[in-house]
Short mmCIF file of C-alpha atoms in Angstrom, two decimals:
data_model
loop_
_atom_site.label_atom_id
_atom_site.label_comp_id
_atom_site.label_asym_id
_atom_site.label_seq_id
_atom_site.Cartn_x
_atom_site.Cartn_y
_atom_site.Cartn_z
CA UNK A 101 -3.66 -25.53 7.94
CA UNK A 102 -1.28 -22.56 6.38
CA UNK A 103 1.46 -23.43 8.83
CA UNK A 104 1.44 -26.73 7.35
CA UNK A 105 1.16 -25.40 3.44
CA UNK A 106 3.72 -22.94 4.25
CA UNK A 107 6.17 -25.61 5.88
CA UNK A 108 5.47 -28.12 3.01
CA UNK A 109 6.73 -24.75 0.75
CA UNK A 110 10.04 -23.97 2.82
CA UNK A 111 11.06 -27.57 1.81
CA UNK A 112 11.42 -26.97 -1.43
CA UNK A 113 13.30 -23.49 -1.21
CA UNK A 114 16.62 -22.50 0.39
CA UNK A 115 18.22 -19.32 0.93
CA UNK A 116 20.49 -19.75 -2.05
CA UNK A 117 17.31 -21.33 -4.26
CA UNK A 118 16.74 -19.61 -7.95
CA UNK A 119 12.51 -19.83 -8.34
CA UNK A 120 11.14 -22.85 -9.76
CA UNK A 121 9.40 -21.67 -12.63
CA UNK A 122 7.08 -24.56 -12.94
CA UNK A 123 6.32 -24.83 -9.50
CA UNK A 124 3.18 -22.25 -9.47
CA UNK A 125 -0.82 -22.44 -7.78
CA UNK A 126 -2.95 -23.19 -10.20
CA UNK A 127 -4.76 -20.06 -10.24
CA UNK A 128 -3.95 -16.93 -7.91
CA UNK A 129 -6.19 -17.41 -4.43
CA UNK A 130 -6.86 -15.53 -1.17
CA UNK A 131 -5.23 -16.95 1.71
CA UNK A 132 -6.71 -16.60 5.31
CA UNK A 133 -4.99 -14.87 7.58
CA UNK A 134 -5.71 -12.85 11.32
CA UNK A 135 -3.16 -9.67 10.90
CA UNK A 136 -2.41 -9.16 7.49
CA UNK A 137 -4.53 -7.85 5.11
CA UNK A 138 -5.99 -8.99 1.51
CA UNK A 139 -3.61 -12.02 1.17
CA UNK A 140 -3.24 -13.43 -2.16
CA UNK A 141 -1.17 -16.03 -3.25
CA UNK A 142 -0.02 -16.07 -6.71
CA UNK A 143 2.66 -18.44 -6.70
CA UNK A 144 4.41 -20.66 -4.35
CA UNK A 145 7.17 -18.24 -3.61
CA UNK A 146 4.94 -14.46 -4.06
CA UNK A 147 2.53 -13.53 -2.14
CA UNK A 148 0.73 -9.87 -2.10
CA UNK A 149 -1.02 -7.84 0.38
CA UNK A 150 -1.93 -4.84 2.65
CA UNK A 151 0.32 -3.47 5.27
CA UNK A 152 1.66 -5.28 8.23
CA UNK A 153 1.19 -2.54 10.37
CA UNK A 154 2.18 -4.25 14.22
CA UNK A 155 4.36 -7.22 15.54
CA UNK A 156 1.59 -9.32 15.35
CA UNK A 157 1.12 -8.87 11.76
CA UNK A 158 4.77 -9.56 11.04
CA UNK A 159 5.14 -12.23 13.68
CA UNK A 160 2.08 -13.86 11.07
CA UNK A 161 4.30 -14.29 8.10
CA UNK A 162 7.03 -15.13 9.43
CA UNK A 163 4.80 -18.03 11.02
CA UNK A 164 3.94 -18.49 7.74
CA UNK A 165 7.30 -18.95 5.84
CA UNK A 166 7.59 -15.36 4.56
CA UNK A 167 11.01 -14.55 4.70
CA UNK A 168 11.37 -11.40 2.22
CA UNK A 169 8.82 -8.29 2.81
CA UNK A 170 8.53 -6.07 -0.31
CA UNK A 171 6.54 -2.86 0.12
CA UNK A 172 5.56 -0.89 -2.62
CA UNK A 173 3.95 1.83 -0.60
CA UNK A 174 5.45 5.64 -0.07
CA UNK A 175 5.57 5.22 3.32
CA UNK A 176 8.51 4.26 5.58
CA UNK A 177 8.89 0.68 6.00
CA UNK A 178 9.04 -0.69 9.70
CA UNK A 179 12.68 -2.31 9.09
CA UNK A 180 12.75 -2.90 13.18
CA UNK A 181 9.39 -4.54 13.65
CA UNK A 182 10.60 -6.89 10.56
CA UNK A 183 14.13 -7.85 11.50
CA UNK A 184 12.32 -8.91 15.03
CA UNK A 185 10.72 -11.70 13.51
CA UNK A 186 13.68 -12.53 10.98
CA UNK A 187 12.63 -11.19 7.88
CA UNK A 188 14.39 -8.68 5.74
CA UNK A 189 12.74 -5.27 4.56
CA UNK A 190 13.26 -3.94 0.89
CA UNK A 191 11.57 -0.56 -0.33
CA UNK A 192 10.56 -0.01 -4.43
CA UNK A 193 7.82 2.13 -3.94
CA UNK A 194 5.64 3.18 -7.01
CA UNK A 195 2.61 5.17 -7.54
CA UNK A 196 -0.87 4.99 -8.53
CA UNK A 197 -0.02 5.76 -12.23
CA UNK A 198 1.29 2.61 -13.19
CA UNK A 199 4.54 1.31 -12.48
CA UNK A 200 7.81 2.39 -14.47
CA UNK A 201 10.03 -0.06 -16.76
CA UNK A 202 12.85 0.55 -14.22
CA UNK A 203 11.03 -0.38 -11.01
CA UNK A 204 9.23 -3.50 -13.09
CA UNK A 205 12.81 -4.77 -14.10
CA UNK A 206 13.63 -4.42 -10.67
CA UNK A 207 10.77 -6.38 -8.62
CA UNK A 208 11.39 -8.90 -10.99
CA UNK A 209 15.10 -9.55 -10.09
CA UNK A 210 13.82 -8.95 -6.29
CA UNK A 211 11.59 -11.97 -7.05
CA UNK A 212 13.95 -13.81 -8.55
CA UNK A 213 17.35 -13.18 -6.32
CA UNK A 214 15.94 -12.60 -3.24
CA UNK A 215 15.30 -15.41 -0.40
CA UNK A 216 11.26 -16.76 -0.08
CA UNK A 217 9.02 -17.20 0.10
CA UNK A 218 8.17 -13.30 -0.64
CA UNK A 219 5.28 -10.83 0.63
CA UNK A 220 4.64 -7.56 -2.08
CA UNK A 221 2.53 -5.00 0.24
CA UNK A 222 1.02 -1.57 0.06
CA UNK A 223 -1.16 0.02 2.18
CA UNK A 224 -4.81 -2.09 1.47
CA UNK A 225 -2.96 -4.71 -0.58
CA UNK A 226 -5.57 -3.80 -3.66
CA UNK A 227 -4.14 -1.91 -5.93
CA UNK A 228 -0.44 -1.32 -5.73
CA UNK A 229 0.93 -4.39 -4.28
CA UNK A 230 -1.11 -6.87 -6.48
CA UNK A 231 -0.25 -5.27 -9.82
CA UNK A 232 3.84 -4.74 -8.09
CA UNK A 233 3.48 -8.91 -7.71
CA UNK A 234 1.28 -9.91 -10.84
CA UNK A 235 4.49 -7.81 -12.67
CA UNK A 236 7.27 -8.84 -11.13
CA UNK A 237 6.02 -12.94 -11.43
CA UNK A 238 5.39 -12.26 -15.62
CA UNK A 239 8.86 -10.39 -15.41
CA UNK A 240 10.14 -13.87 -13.71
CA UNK A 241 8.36 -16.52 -15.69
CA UNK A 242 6.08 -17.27 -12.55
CA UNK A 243 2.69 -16.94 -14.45
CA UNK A 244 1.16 -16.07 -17.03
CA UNK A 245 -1.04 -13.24 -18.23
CA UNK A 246 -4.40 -14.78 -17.62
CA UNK A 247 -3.00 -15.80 -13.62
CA UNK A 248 -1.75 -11.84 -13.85
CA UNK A 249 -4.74 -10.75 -14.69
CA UNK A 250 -6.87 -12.93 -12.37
CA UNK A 251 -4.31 -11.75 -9.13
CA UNK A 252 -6.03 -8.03 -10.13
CA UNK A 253 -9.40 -9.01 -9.94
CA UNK A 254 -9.13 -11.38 -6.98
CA UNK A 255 -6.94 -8.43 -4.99
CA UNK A 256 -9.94 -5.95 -5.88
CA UNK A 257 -7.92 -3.62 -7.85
CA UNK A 258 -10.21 -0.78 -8.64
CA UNK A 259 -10.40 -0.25 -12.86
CA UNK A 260 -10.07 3.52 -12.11
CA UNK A 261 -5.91 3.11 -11.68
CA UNK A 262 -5.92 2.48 -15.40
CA UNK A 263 -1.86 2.82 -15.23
CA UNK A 264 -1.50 0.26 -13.11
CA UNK A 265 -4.00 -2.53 -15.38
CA UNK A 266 -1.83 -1.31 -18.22
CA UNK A 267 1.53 -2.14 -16.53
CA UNK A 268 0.68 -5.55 -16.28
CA UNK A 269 -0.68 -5.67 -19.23
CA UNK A 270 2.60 -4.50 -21.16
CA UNK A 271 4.57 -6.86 -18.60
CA UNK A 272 6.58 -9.37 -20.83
CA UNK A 273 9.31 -12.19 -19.46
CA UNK A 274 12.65 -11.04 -19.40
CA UNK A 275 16.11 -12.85 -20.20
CA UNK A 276 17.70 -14.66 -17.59
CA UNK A 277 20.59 -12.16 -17.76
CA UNK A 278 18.30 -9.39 -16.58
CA UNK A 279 16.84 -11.38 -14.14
CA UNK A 280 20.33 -12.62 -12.96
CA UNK A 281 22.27 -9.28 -13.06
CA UNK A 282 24.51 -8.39 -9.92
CA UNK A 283 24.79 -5.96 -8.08
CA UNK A 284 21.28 -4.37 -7.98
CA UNK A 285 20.38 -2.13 -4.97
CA UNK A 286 17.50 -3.50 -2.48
CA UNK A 287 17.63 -0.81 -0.16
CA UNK A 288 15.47 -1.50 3.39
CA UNK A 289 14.12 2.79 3.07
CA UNK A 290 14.18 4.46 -0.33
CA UNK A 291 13.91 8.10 -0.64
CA UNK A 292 10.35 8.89 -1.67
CA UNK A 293 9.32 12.09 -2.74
CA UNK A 294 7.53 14.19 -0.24
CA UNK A 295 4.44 14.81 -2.06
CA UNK A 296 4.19 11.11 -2.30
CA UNK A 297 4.94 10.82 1.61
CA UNK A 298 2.04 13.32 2.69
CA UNK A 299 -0.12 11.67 0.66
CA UNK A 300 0.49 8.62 2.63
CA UNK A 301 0.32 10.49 5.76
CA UNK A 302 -3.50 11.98 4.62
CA UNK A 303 -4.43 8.57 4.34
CA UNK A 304 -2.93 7.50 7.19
CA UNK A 305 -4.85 10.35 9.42
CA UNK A 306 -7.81 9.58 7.43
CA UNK A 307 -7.73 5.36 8.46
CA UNK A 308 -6.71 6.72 12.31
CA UNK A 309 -10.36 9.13 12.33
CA UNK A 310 -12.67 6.21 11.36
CA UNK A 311 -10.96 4.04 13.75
CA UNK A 312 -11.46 6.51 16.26
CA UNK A 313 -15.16 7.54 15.29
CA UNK A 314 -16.17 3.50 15.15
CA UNK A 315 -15.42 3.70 18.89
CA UNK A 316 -17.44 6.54 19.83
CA UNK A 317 -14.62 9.23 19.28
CA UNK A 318 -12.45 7.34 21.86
CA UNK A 319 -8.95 5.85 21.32
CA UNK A 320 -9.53 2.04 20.26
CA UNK A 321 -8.44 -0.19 23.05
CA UNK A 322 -5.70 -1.92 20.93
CA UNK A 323 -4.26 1.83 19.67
CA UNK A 324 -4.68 4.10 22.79
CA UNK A 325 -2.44 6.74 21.35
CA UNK A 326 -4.97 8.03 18.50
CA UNK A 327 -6.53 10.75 19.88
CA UNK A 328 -9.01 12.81 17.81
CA UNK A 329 -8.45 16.08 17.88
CA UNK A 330 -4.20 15.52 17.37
CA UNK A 331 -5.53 13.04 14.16
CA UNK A 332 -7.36 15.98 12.75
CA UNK A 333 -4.90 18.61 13.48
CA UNK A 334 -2.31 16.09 12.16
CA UNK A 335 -4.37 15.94 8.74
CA UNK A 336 -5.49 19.29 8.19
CA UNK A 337 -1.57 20.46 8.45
CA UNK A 338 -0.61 17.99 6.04
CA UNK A 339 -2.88 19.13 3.46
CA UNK A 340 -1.45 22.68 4.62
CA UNK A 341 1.82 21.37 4.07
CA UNK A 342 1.11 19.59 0.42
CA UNK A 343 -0.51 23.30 -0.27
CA UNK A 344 2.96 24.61 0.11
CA UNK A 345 5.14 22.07 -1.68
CA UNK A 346 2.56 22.55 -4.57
CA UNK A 347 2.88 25.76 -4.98
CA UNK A 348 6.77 25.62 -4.48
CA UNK A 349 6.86 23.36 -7.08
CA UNK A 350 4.89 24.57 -9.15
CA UNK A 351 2.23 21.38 -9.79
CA UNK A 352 -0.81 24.09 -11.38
CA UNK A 353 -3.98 25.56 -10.37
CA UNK A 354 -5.81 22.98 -10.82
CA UNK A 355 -4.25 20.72 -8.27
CA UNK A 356 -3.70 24.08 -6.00
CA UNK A 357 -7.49 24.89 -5.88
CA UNK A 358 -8.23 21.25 -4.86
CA UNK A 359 -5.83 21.33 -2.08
CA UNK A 360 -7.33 25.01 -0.86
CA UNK A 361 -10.76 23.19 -0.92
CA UNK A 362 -9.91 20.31 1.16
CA UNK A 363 -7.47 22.51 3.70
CA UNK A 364 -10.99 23.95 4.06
CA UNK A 365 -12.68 20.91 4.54
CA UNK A 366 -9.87 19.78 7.37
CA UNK A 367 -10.18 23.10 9.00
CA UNK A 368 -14.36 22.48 9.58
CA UNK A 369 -13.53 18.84 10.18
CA UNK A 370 -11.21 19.96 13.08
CA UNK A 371 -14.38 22.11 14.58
CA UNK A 372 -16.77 18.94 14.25
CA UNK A 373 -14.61 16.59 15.69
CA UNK A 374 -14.01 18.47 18.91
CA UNK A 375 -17.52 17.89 20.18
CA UNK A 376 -17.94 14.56 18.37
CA UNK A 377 -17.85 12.85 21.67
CA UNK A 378 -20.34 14.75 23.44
CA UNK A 379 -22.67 15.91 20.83
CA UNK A 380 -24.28 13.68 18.81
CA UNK A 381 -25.05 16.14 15.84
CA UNK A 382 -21.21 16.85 15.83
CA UNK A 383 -20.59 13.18 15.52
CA UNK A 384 -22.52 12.63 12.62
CA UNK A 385 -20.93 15.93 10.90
CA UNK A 386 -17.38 14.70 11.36
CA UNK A 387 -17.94 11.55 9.73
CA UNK A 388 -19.96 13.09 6.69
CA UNK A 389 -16.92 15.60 6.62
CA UNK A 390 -14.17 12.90 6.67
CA UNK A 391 -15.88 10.93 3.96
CA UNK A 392 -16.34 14.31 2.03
CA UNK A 393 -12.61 14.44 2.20
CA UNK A 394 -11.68 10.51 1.62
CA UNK A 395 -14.40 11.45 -1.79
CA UNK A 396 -12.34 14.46 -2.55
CA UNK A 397 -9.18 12.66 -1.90
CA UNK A 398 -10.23 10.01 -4.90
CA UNK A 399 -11.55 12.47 -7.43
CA UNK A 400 -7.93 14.25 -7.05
CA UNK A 401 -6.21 10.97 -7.07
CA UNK A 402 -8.34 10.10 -10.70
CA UNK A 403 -7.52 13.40 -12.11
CA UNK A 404 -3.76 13.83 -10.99
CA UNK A 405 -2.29 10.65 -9.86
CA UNK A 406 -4.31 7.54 -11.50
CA UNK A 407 -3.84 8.27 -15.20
CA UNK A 408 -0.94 5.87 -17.05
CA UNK A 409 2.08 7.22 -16.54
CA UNK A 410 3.15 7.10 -20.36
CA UNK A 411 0.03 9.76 -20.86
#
């Protein structure tokens, strides 16, 4: 059934095609799909959703008529595993906080000069990548600010990243000259901070661990690589590591004692995890420690990182 809605959609749009800004869903909807995750539709040419993560994934929308991948994530985007299936990779990564004027303008004019149908992503596709589509469409004309609203709550972006319910909020349609300027940069990698990055790789380490720990502390069958006691020692250093840029940098106490408390955490979670696959007690440690962490890992995100970015 998509391949078919997607084909009827390719019709109406080539390479060189401006958006048709009457040619919209009616309301924003999830779309079923096998590989990618949290796909919303929220216009016939933007689409949002989690990270395509393997050639399967990307193989998917390509199959379905994607043929521009936004992410909107910190981490590096996997140009090679996008070209392979035909599509072209382009980087504006923004944070939890809300996202700035600049980037706004920009992933509007990405929506409107760039080929699509078009994919917005972040890591889960809830928070980031929704409100990075729902922005760029008002920017564009695409929708409106109920169908903005409505791609938030369908999407499952959580109220606590105030910053980011307030950017599309404050979203407005711009003139076709913005929209229409030349010679913007859509670069394939952007450089992203690398603060930003290791919190991308804590989450990363964190996703890896509860993949690991659903399959009795063994590598998954489809990921045979992840191997629990490197995933731990991976995450404990990059805490270590965001320790030391903190301090270098001078981000405060506050965030410094945080980071000290879940470098703790990692260390303990590294000792657990060890035996998790022969003791059963150790098991059920490391997962109450990794889920102390992921809690931690929130709280710090609501107090440093969620807050609008004009406060």
């Amino acid at each position: 059934m998509l391949s078919i809605f997607f084909g009827d959609i390719l019709t109406t749009h080539s390479v060189a095609d401006q958006p048709e800004k009457n040619a919209s869903v009616p309301h924003p909807q999830k779309m079923p799909t096998r590989h990618v995750p949290n796909l919303v539709q929220l216009h016939d040419r933007v689409f949002s959703g989690g990270l395509p993560d393997n050639d399967d994934a990307f193989a998917e929308l390509a199959a379905l008529g994607i043929r521009t991948v936004i992410s909107v994530d910190a981490a590096l985007p996997d140009v090679d595993a996008a070209e392979r299936q035909g599509l072209r990779y382009v980087h504006l990564p923004h944070g939890y906080d809300g996202i700035p004027a600049e980037r706004s303008l920009e992933l509007a004019q990405a929506v409107n000069q760039l080929p699509g149908p078009i994919f917005i992503h972040c890591h889960h596709g809830k928070h980031r990548s929704p409100a990075a589509a729902a922005v760029a469409c008002l920017g564009a004309g695409l929708i409106n600010e109920n169908q903005a609203d409505q791609t938030l709550r369908i999407a499952g972006t959580g109220p606590q990243y105030r910053g980011l319910f307030a950017s599309v909020a404050d979203a407005q349609p711009l003139s076709d000259a913005a929209l229409n300027q030349s010679g913007v940069a859509f670069p394939s990698i952007a450089d992203v901070p690398a603060m930003a990055q290791l919190m991308v790789d804590l989450e990363t380490r964190l996703s890896h661990l509860r993949r690991i720990a659903a399959n009795a502390w063994e590598p998954p069958a489809n990921h045979p690589d992840l191997d629990k006691d490197h995933q731990a020692l991976l995450l404990m250093e990059a805490f270590v590591e965001a320790d030391r840029i903190a301090r270098q940098e001078s981000l405060g106490d506050d965030f410094v004692e945080q980071l000290q408390r879940s470098i703790a955490n990692s260390k303990a979670l590294r000792q657990s995890v060890a035996r998790a696959s022969q003791n059963r007690s150790a098991a059920k440690m490391s997962l109450r420690r990794i889920e102390k962490i992921s809690h931690d890992c929130r709280v710090c995100h609501q107090r440093f990182r969620d807050v609008p970015s004009n406060q």
